[in-house]
Short mmCIF file of C-alpha atoms and ligand atoms in Angstrom, two decimals:
data_model
loop_
_atom_site.label_atom_id
_atom_site.label_comp_id
_atom_site.label_asym_id
_atom_site.label_seq_id
_atom_site.Cartn_x
_atom_site.Cartn_y
_atom_site.Cartn_z
CA MET A 21 46.06 -7.37 11.52
CA THR A 22 43.73 -4.79 9.96
CA GLN A 23 45.22 -1.32 9.98
CA LYS A 24 42.92 1.20 11.69
CA LEU A 25 43.05 4.74 10.34
CA LEU A 26 41.67 7.86 11.94
CA VAL A 27 40.68 9.94 8.91
CA THR A 28 39.70 13.53 9.66
CA GLY A 29 37.56 15.54 7.24
CA GLY A 30 36.38 12.33 5.57
CA ALA A 31 32.98 13.74 4.60
CA GLY A 32 34.61 16.22 2.23
CA PHE A 33 35.75 15.78 -1.37
CA ILE A 34 39.16 14.09 -1.07
CA GLY A 35 38.48 12.47 2.30
CA ALA A 36 35.37 10.65 1.03
CA ASN A 37 37.23 9.35 -2.03
CA PHE A 38 40.11 8.28 0.23
CA ILE A 39 37.89 6.41 2.72
CA ARG A 40 36.25 4.42 -0.08
CA LEU A 41 39.68 3.37 -1.38
CA ALA A 42 41.06 2.55 2.09
CA LEU A 43 38.04 0.33 2.87
CA GLN A 44 38.39 -1.39 -0.52
CA GLU A 45 41.99 -2.15 0.42
CA GLY A 46 40.89 -3.82 3.66
CA ARG A 47 41.74 -1.04 6.12
CA ALA A 48 39.41 0.03 8.95
CA VAL A 49 38.44 3.70 9.12
CA VAL A 50 37.14 6.06 11.81
CA ASN A 51 35.98 9.27 10.15
CA LEU A 52 36.04 12.37 12.38
CA ASP A 53 34.30 15.26 10.63
CA ALA A 54 32.63 18.43 11.93
CA LEU A 55 30.23 18.48 8.93
CA THR A 56 30.81 22.10 8.00
CA TYR A 57 29.20 23.46 4.80
CA ALA A 58 31.72 21.31 2.87
CA GLY A 59 31.09 18.05 4.73
CA ASN A 60 28.32 15.86 3.36
CA LEU A 61 27.55 12.37 4.67
CA GLU A 62 25.80 11.58 1.41
CA ASN A 63 29.33 11.36 -0.03
CA LEU A 64 29.74 8.14 1.98
CA GLU A 65 26.24 6.70 1.84
CA ASP A 66 27.41 3.51 0.11
CA VAL A 67 29.92 2.68 2.87
CA ALA A 68 27.97 3.95 5.88
CA LYS A 69 27.11 0.42 7.00
CA HIS A 70 30.50 -1.13 6.20
CA PRO A 71 31.62 -3.17 9.27
CA ASP A 72 35.05 -1.49 9.27
CA TYR A 73 33.71 2.08 9.04
CA THR A 74 32.72 4.38 11.93
CA PHE A 75 31.64 8.00 11.77
CA ILE A 76 32.13 10.48 14.62
CA LYS A 77 30.82 14.02 14.28
CA GLY A 78 33.31 16.37 15.87
CA ASP A 79 35.79 19.21 15.58
CA ILE A 80 39.52 18.45 15.34
CA ALA A 81 40.20 21.52 17.49
CA GLU A 82 38.33 19.96 20.43
CA ARG A 83 40.55 17.70 22.50
CA GLU A 84 37.85 15.51 24.04
CA VAL A 85 36.42 14.22 20.78
CA VAL A 86 39.90 13.86 19.28
CA THR A 87 40.94 11.69 22.26
CA GLN A 88 37.87 9.52 21.74
CA ALA A 89 38.34 9.26 17.97
CA MET A 90 42.06 8.36 18.15
CA GLU A 91 41.43 5.42 20.51
CA GLY A 92 42.93 2.28 18.98
CA ALA A 93 44.11 4.04 15.79
CA ASP A 94 47.37 2.92 14.13
CA ALA A 95 47.67 6.10 12.05
CA VAL A 96 46.05 9.50 11.42
CA VAL A 97 45.38 10.96 7.98
CA ASN A 98 44.48 14.63 8.44
CA PHE A 99 42.29 16.02 5.66
CA ALA A 100 40.10 18.21 7.92
CA ALA A 101 40.48 21.82 6.88
CA GLU A 102 38.83 24.90 5.62
CA SER A 103 39.92 24.47 2.01
CA HIS A 104 38.66 27.35 -0.15
CA VAL A 105 41.00 30.28 -0.86
CA ASP A 106 38.19 32.79 -1.59
CA ARG A 107 36.50 32.05 1.72
CA SER A 108 39.82 32.55 3.54
CA ILE A 109 40.07 36.04 2.07
CA ASP A 110 36.64 36.89 3.52
CA ASN A 111 37.06 35.20 6.89
CA PRO A 112 40.58 34.08 7.87
CA ASP A 113 39.72 33.31 11.53
CA ILE A 114 38.14 29.91 11.01
CA PHE A 115 41.07 28.88 8.76
CA LEU A 116 43.51 29.48 11.60
CA ARG A 117 41.32 27.70 14.14
CA THR A 118 40.78 24.55 12.10
CA ASN A 119 43.89 24.34 9.95
CA VAL A 120 46.46 25.42 12.55
CA MET A 121 44.94 24.89 16.01
CA GLY A 122 43.05 21.76 14.94
CA THR A 123 46.20 20.19 13.50
CA GLN A 124 48.07 21.00 16.72
CA VAL A 125 45.42 19.23 18.82
CA LEU A 126 45.69 16.14 16.57
CA LEU A 127 49.49 16.19 16.71
CA ASP A 128 49.49 16.55 20.45
CA GLU A 129 47.11 13.66 20.98
CA ALA A 130 49.18 11.56 18.55
CA ARG A 131 52.41 12.33 20.41
CA HIS A 132 50.95 11.38 23.80
CA ARG A 133 49.90 8.05 22.31
CA LYS A 134 53.22 7.58 20.46
CA LEU A 135 51.14 6.94 17.35
CA GLY A 136 52.75 4.93 14.53
CA ARG A 137 52.12 7.43 11.70
CA PHE A 138 50.69 10.93 11.27
CA LEU A 139 50.03 11.95 7.65
CA GLN A 140 49.35 15.64 7.07
CA VAL A 141 47.52 16.24 3.77
CA SER A 142 48.96 19.55 2.62
CA THR A 143 49.02 21.58 -0.55
CA ASP A 144 51.37 23.00 -3.18
CA GLU A 145 49.99 26.44 -2.26
CA VAL A 146 52.45 26.60 0.66
CA TYR A 147 55.17 27.32 -1.93
CA GLY A 148 53.43 30.44 -3.24
CA SER A 149 53.47 31.37 -6.91
CA LEU A 150 55.72 30.52 -9.88
CA GLY A 151 56.67 32.56 -12.92
CA GLU A 152 56.45 31.10 -16.41
CA THR A 153 59.07 28.41 -15.74
CA GLY A 154 60.19 26.16 -12.91
CA LYS A 155 58.47 23.69 -10.60
CA PHE A 156 57.95 23.36 -6.86
CA ARG A 157 60.32 20.89 -5.19
CA GLU A 158 60.10 19.68 -1.60
CA ASP A 159 62.95 22.05 -0.69
CA SER A 160 61.44 25.11 -2.42
CA ALA A 161 60.96 28.09 -0.10
CA LEU A 162 57.64 28.38 1.74
CA ALA A 163 55.94 31.58 0.54
CA PRO A 164 52.16 31.36 1.05
CA ASN A 165 50.08 34.24 -0.30
CA SER A 166 46.53 33.67 0.98
CA PRO A 167 45.21 33.21 4.53
CA TYR A 168 44.31 29.63 3.46
CA SER A 169 47.84 28.78 2.29
CA ALA A 170 49.39 30.59 5.27
CA SER A 171 47.29 28.45 7.62
CA LYS A 172 48.31 25.25 5.79
CA THR A 173 51.96 26.35 5.98
CA GLY A 174 51.56 26.96 9.73
CA ALA A 175 50.22 23.41 10.08
CA ASP A 176 53.11 21.97 8.02
CA LEU A 177 55.61 23.71 10.28
CA LEU A 178 53.91 22.32 13.39
CA VAL A 179 54.11 18.84 11.85
CA ARG A 180 57.83 19.40 11.28
CA ALA A 181 58.26 20.63 14.87
CA TYR A 182 56.44 17.63 16.36
CA HIS A 183 58.75 15.34 14.41
CA LYS A 184 61.95 17.18 15.33
CA THR A 185 61.05 17.90 18.96
CA TYR A 186 59.03 14.89 20.05
CA GLY A 187 60.07 12.28 17.48
CA LEU A 188 56.51 11.81 16.21
CA ALA A 189 56.48 9.69 13.04
CA THR A 190 55.10 12.33 10.68
CA LEU A 191 54.64 12.47 6.92
CA THR A 192 53.61 15.51 4.88
CA THR A 193 52.25 15.46 1.34
CA ARG A 194 51.83 18.57 -0.82
CA CYS A 195 49.47 18.03 -3.69
CA SER A 196 48.36 20.12 -6.64
CA ASN A 197 44.73 20.89 -7.62
CA ASN A 198 42.43 17.86 -7.38
CA TYR A 199 39.41 17.20 -9.58
CA GLY A 200 36.90 14.37 -9.82
CA PRO A 201 33.61 13.15 -8.30
CA LEU A 202 32.22 14.77 -5.12
CA GLN A 203 34.07 18.08 -5.32
CA PHE A 204 32.10 20.96 -3.80
CA PRO A 205 30.87 23.26 -6.59
CA GLU A 206 32.62 26.36 -5.27
CA LYS A 207 35.89 25.08 -6.81
CA LEU A 208 36.75 25.88 -10.43
CA ILE A 209 35.96 22.62 -12.26
CA PRO A 210 32.62 21.67 -10.61
CA LEU A 211 31.52 25.31 -10.57
CA MET A 212 32.14 25.64 -14.31
CA VAL A 213 30.64 22.24 -15.17
CA THR A 214 27.43 22.79 -13.21
CA ASN A 215 27.02 26.39 -14.37
CA ALA A 216 27.66 25.32 -17.98
CA VAL A 217 25.01 22.58 -17.69
CA GLU A 218 22.55 25.08 -16.21
CA GLY A 219 23.23 27.67 -18.93
CA LYS A 220 24.62 30.13 -16.35
CA GLU A 221 27.56 32.52 -16.49
CA LEU A 222 31.10 31.16 -16.10
CA PRO A 223 33.03 33.64 -13.90
CA VAL A 224 36.73 33.66 -14.83
CA TYR A 225 39.02 35.66 -12.51
CA GLY A 226 41.30 38.31 -14.00
CA ASP A 227 42.71 37.52 -17.46
CA GLY A 228 42.10 33.76 -17.04
CA LYS A 229 45.77 33.00 -17.66
CA ASN A 230 46.58 31.69 -14.18
CA VAL A 231 47.91 28.14 -14.38
CA ARG A 232 47.00 25.19 -12.17
CA ASP A 233 48.35 21.61 -12.29
CA TRP A 234 45.45 19.13 -12.14
CA ILE A 235 45.46 15.64 -10.63
CA HIS A 236 42.57 13.19 -10.44
CA VAL A 237 41.43 12.70 -6.85
CA GLU A 238 41.84 8.90 -7.11
CA ASP A 239 45.49 9.31 -8.10
CA HIS A 240 46.00 11.65 -5.13
CA CYS A 241 44.37 9.10 -2.78
CA ARG A 242 46.53 6.27 -4.13
CA ALA A 243 49.61 8.42 -3.57
CA LEU A 244 48.52 9.07 0.02
CA LEU A 245 48.19 5.35 0.77
CA LEU A 246 51.61 4.78 -0.76
CA VAL A 247 53.17 7.47 1.43
CA LEU A 248 51.39 6.08 4.48
CA ASP A 249 52.77 2.61 3.81
CA LYS A 250 56.23 3.37 2.47
CA GLY A 251 57.10 7.02 3.19
CA ARG A 252 60.06 7.81 5.39
CA ASP A 253 59.39 9.40 8.80
CA GLY A 254 59.65 13.18 8.86
CA GLU A 255 59.68 13.47 5.06
CA ILE A 256 57.69 15.68 2.68
CA TYR A 257 56.39 14.32 -0.64
CA ASN A 258 55.09 16.50 -3.49
CA ILE A 259 52.25 15.01 -5.56
CA GLY A 260 51.47 16.53 -8.96
CA GLY A 261 49.29 15.77 -11.95
CA ALA A 262 51.70 16.79 -14.74
CA ALA A 263 48.74 18.59 -16.33
CA GLU A 264 49.28 22.35 -16.38
CA TRP A 265 46.34 24.31 -17.75
CA GLN A 266 45.52 27.99 -18.00
CA ASN A 267 42.10 28.52 -16.41
CA ILE A 268 40.60 29.97 -19.58
CA ASP A 269 41.69 26.97 -21.68
CA LEU A 270 40.21 24.64 -19.09
CA VAL A 271 36.92 26.54 -19.04
CA ARG A 272 36.79 26.33 -22.86
CA ALA A 273 37.47 22.57 -22.71
CA ILE A 274 34.58 22.15 -20.25
CA ILE A 275 32.31 24.19 -22.52
CA ARG A 276 33.16 21.88 -25.41
CA ILE A 277 32.50 18.69 -23.40
CA VAL A 278 29.21 19.98 -21.99
CA GLY A 279 28.14 21.48 -25.32
CA ALA A 280 27.64 24.92 -23.74
CA SER A 281 28.41 28.33 -25.27
CA GLU A 282 31.56 30.48 -25.00
CA GLU A 283 29.17 33.40 -24.59
CA GLN A 284 28.59 32.15 -21.03
CA ILE A 285 32.19 33.15 -20.11
CA ARG A 286 32.34 36.29 -17.97
CA PHE A 287 35.68 37.82 -16.97
CA VAL A 288 35.28 39.14 -13.41
CA LYS A 289 37.39 40.99 -10.85
CA ASP A 290 40.57 39.08 -9.96
CA ARG A 291 41.07 37.22 -6.68
CA PRO A 292 43.28 39.36 -4.38
CA GLY A 293 46.79 37.87 -4.10
CA HIS A 294 45.93 35.41 -6.87
CA ASP A 295 48.84 32.98 -7.38
CA ARG A 296 49.85 33.03 -11.05
CA ARG A 297 51.15 29.53 -11.65
CA TYR A 298 51.57 26.23 -9.82
CA ALA A 299 53.66 23.33 -11.15
CA ILE A 300 54.92 20.35 -9.22
CA ASP A 301 58.09 18.31 -9.43
CA SER A 302 56.87 14.84 -8.35
CA SER A 303 60.17 13.04 -8.94
CA LYS A 304 60.72 12.25 -5.23
CA ILE A 305 57.52 10.24 -4.78
CA GLU A 306 57.98 8.64 -8.20
CA ASP A 307 61.62 7.65 -7.70
CA GLU A 308 61.51 6.72 -4.00
CA LEU A 309 58.07 5.16 -3.70
CA GLY A 310 57.28 4.19 -7.30
CA PHE A 311 54.21 6.44 -7.63
CA GLN A 312 52.51 6.45 -11.05
CA ARG A 313 49.35 8.29 -12.08
CA THR A 314 46.58 6.30 -13.73
CA TYR A 315 44.56 9.17 -15.27
CA ASP A 316 45.46 11.45 -18.11
CA PHE A 317 43.75 14.80 -17.67
CA GLU A 318 41.55 14.82 -20.79
CA THR A 319 40.06 11.38 -19.96
CA GLY A 320 39.63 12.28 -16.30
CA LEU A 321 37.97 15.59 -17.15
CA ALA A 322 35.49 13.93 -19.53
CA GLN A 323 34.65 11.32 -16.87
CA THR A 324 34.24 14.02 -14.24
CA VAL A 325 31.85 16.01 -16.44
CA ALA A 326 29.89 12.78 -17.01
CA TRP A 327 29.77 12.17 -13.24
CA TYR A 328 28.31 15.63 -12.61
CA ARG A 329 25.75 15.09 -15.37
CA GLU A 330 24.72 11.76 -13.77
CA HIS A 331 24.56 13.22 -10.24
CA GLN A 332 22.58 16.39 -10.83
CA THR A 333 20.43 15.84 -7.72
CA TRP A 334 23.58 15.67 -5.58
CA TRP A 335 24.92 19.04 -6.76
CA GLU A 336 21.55 20.74 -6.94
CA GLN A 337 21.11 19.99 -3.25
CA VAL A 338 24.62 21.14 -2.48
CA LYS A 339 24.05 24.33 -4.44
CA SER A 340 20.90 25.22 -2.51
CA GLY A 341 20.58 26.66 1.00
CA ALA A 342 23.55 28.19 2.78
CA TYR A 343 25.78 27.85 -0.26
CA ARG A 344 23.44 30.10 -2.22
CA ASP A 345 23.93 32.94 0.30
CA TYR A 346 27.69 32.52 0.14
CA TYR A 347 27.66 32.55 -3.64
CA ALA A 348 25.51 35.70 -3.76
CA LYS A 349 28.01 37.41 -1.46
CA MET A 350 30.98 36.25 -3.56
CA TYR A 351 29.65 37.04 -7.00
CA GLY A 352 26.58 39.23 -6.36
CA GLU A 353 28.77 42.28 -5.87
CA ARG A 354 30.19 41.71 -9.35
CA PRO A 355 27.11 42.89 -11.24
CA ASP A 356 28.07 41.19 -14.47
CA ALA A 357 28.73 37.83 -12.81
CA GLY A 358 25.17 37.29 -11.64
CA GLY A 359 24.11 36.50 -8.08
CA ASP A 360 22.90 33.03 -8.73
CA LEU A 361 24.64 29.70 -9.27
P1 NAD B 429 36.70 19.93 1.53
O1 NAD B 429 36.46 21.36 1.88
O2 NAD B 429 35.92 19.29 0.45
O3 NAD B 429 36.49 19.02 2.84
C1 NAD B 429 36.95 19.41 4.11
C2 NAD B 429 36.29 18.50 5.14
O4 NAD B 429 36.82 18.86 6.44
C3 NAD B 429 34.77 18.65 5.22
O5 NAD B 429 34.15 17.39 5.30
C4 NAD B 429 34.55 19.44 6.52
O6 NAD B 429 33.30 19.14 7.15
C5 NAD B 429 35.73 18.95 7.36
N1 NAD B 429 36.11 19.90 8.41
C6 NAD B 429 36.28 21.24 8.28
N2 NAD B 429 36.61 21.78 9.48
C7 NAD B 429 36.66 20.74 10.37
C8 NAD B 429 36.95 20.65 11.75
N3 NAD B 429 37.26 21.74 12.47
N4 NAD B 429 36.93 19.44 12.34
C9 NAD B 429 36.60 18.33 11.62
N5 NAD B 429 36.29 18.36 10.32
C10 NAD B 429 36.33 19.56 9.69
O7 NAD B 429 38.26 19.82 1.27
P2 NAD B 429 39.07 18.91 0.24
O8 NAD B 429 39.16 19.60 -1.05
O9 NAD B 429 38.56 17.53 0.33
O10 NAD B 429 40.53 18.98 0.91
C11 NAD B 429 40.91 18.07 1.92
C12 NAD B 429 42.32 18.38 2.38
O11 NAD B 429 43.21 18.27 1.27
C13 NAD B 429 42.52 19.79 2.94
O12 NAD B 429 43.38 19.70 4.04
C14 NAD B 429 43.16 20.56 1.81
O13 NAD B 429 43.98 21.59 2.31
C15 NAD B 429 43.98 19.46 1.16
N6 NAD B 429 44.23 19.66 -0.28
C16 NAD B 429 43.20 19.88 -1.14
C17 NAD B 429 43.45 20.00 -2.51
C18 NAD B 429 42.32 20.24 -3.50
O14 NAD B 429 42.58 20.49 -4.66
N7 NAD B 429 41.05 20.17 -3.10
C19 NAD B 429 44.76 19.91 -2.98
C20 NAD B 429 45.80 19.69 -2.08
C21 NAD B 429 45.52 19.55 -0.72
O1 DAU B 430 46.69 23.74 -5.38
C1 DAU B 430 45.99 23.04 -4.39
C2 DAU B 430 44.80 23.86 -3.95
O2 DAU B 430 43.86 23.84 -5.03
C3 DAU B 430 44.15 23.34 -2.67
O3 DAU B 430 45.07 23.48 -1.60
C4 DAU B 430 42.87 24.11 -2.35
O4 DAU B 430 42.22 23.52 -1.22
C5 DAU B 430 41.95 24.03 -3.55
O5 DAU B 430 40.79 24.81 -3.30
C6 DAU B 430 42.66 24.54 -4.80
O6 DAU B 430 42.93 25.95 -4.70
P1 DAU B 430 42.75 26.96 -5.95
O7 DAU B 430 42.58 28.31 -5.41
O8 DAU B 430 43.80 26.73 -6.96
O9 DAU B 430 41.36 26.35 -6.53
P2 DAU B 430 40.04 27.06 -7.09
O10 DAU B 430 39.22 25.95 -7.66
O11 DAU B 430 39.41 27.96 -6.10
O12 DAU B 430 40.60 27.94 -8.28
C7 DAU B 430 41.34 27.37 -9.35
C8 DAU B 430 41.72 28.49 -10.29
O13 DAU B 430 40.53 28.99 -10.93
C9 DAU B 430 42.34 29.70 -9.60
O14 DAU B 430 43.32 30.26 -10.46
C10 DAU B 430 41.18 30.68 -9.44
C11 DAU B 430 40.33 30.39 -10.66
N1 DAU B 430 38.86 30.59 -10.48
C12 DAU B 430 38.25 29.98 -9.43
C13 DAU B 430 36.89 30.13 -9.24
C14 DAU B 430 36.20 29.48 -8.06
C15 DAU B 430 38.15 31.35 -11.40
O15 DAU B 430 38.70 31.89 -12.37
N2 DAU B 430 36.79 31.51 -11.22
C16 DAU B 430 36.14 30.95 -10.15
O16 DAU B 430 34.90 31.14 -10.01
#
């Protein structure tokens, strides 16, 4: 029988890529998304009329719509979240409401229904920051440093509690930084690519030597389906890209691919509480579930830059309107970073 997934936050970057893959694999999907600034139904235009796809506009923190959306579902995959660290520094409240309270509403509805599987899509940021060596393992201490990562950690602990206390069949994945098509251009890679194309400044925080581990969004989505199908109840699985890059080196690589100028780089005030380095030990998901990445970072980055070049109308629309006001607030106060995208 066709597996029916309730996917929350499916109109965002990773959720939209995941829904496309799940439908391709013959699964049915109900997408519950509040369509915040980050949710864009255009991301799913090509599957909107698919017979196994249904969209419901709604907030995961509101019980009534969650009850309706979970009807008949075999499993939940929870992507819905406020996802941007800088925004969480400005306005933590909404991060707690959606990421913590919203997850609790979903968990509670799932427990009442004795749902088969609840997959919480979490992040490596729950582990905090690394020094120059070492990698995050599933049993590394939780040490979140931003309101965003604290809210994701809170959600992870609720997932754990619902498994231990009520026996809910939960799974938690903690992934590193994603890149690829459809990422909102407030995040490092699409921001730098689109600004480089437009000849604008490239705002690098602090000394630019913070390190992130990059994974292609399709590899992340494949890993999520693998965990959903084969993961053990109550377990946590790290997912990494094995591609550690200092931000400044990454920005220079993007400049080279786009054919922009290094003179566009602008070092700006650092992000408060800025985590220095992330690196993931993915051996558990590789050894237990046989996960293998399909992208190497250089190829994936070049393809991603090409995607943004081919979809200029998409990001120009995204970069207009409300996002413009947000950007002006973020960067406008840094006089040398410019107030425009
Ligand atoms: P995104 O910001 O692109 O998308 C978030 C989606 O959630 C949007 O469609 C938005 O409309 C929806 N949403 C927000 N609040 C909601 C609410 N209250 N009810 C229903 N829908 C709501 O985020 P993303 O980058 O696609 O991340 C998806 C998930 O993956 C998040 O949980 C994030 O913490 C996690 N994650 C992201 C990354 C990354 O690098 N982007 C890495 C690891 C984990
Ligand atoms: O590690 C997983 C996390 O990756 C996810 O949980 C988050 O949802 C996702 O947003 C991402 O968080 P980061 O904070 O690492 O991503 P961001 O793209 O905001 O920043 C990446 C790095 O680039 C970080 O060191 C900050 C830096 N940066 C970012 C922006 C937006 C800049 O130097 N300049 C910028 O303008």
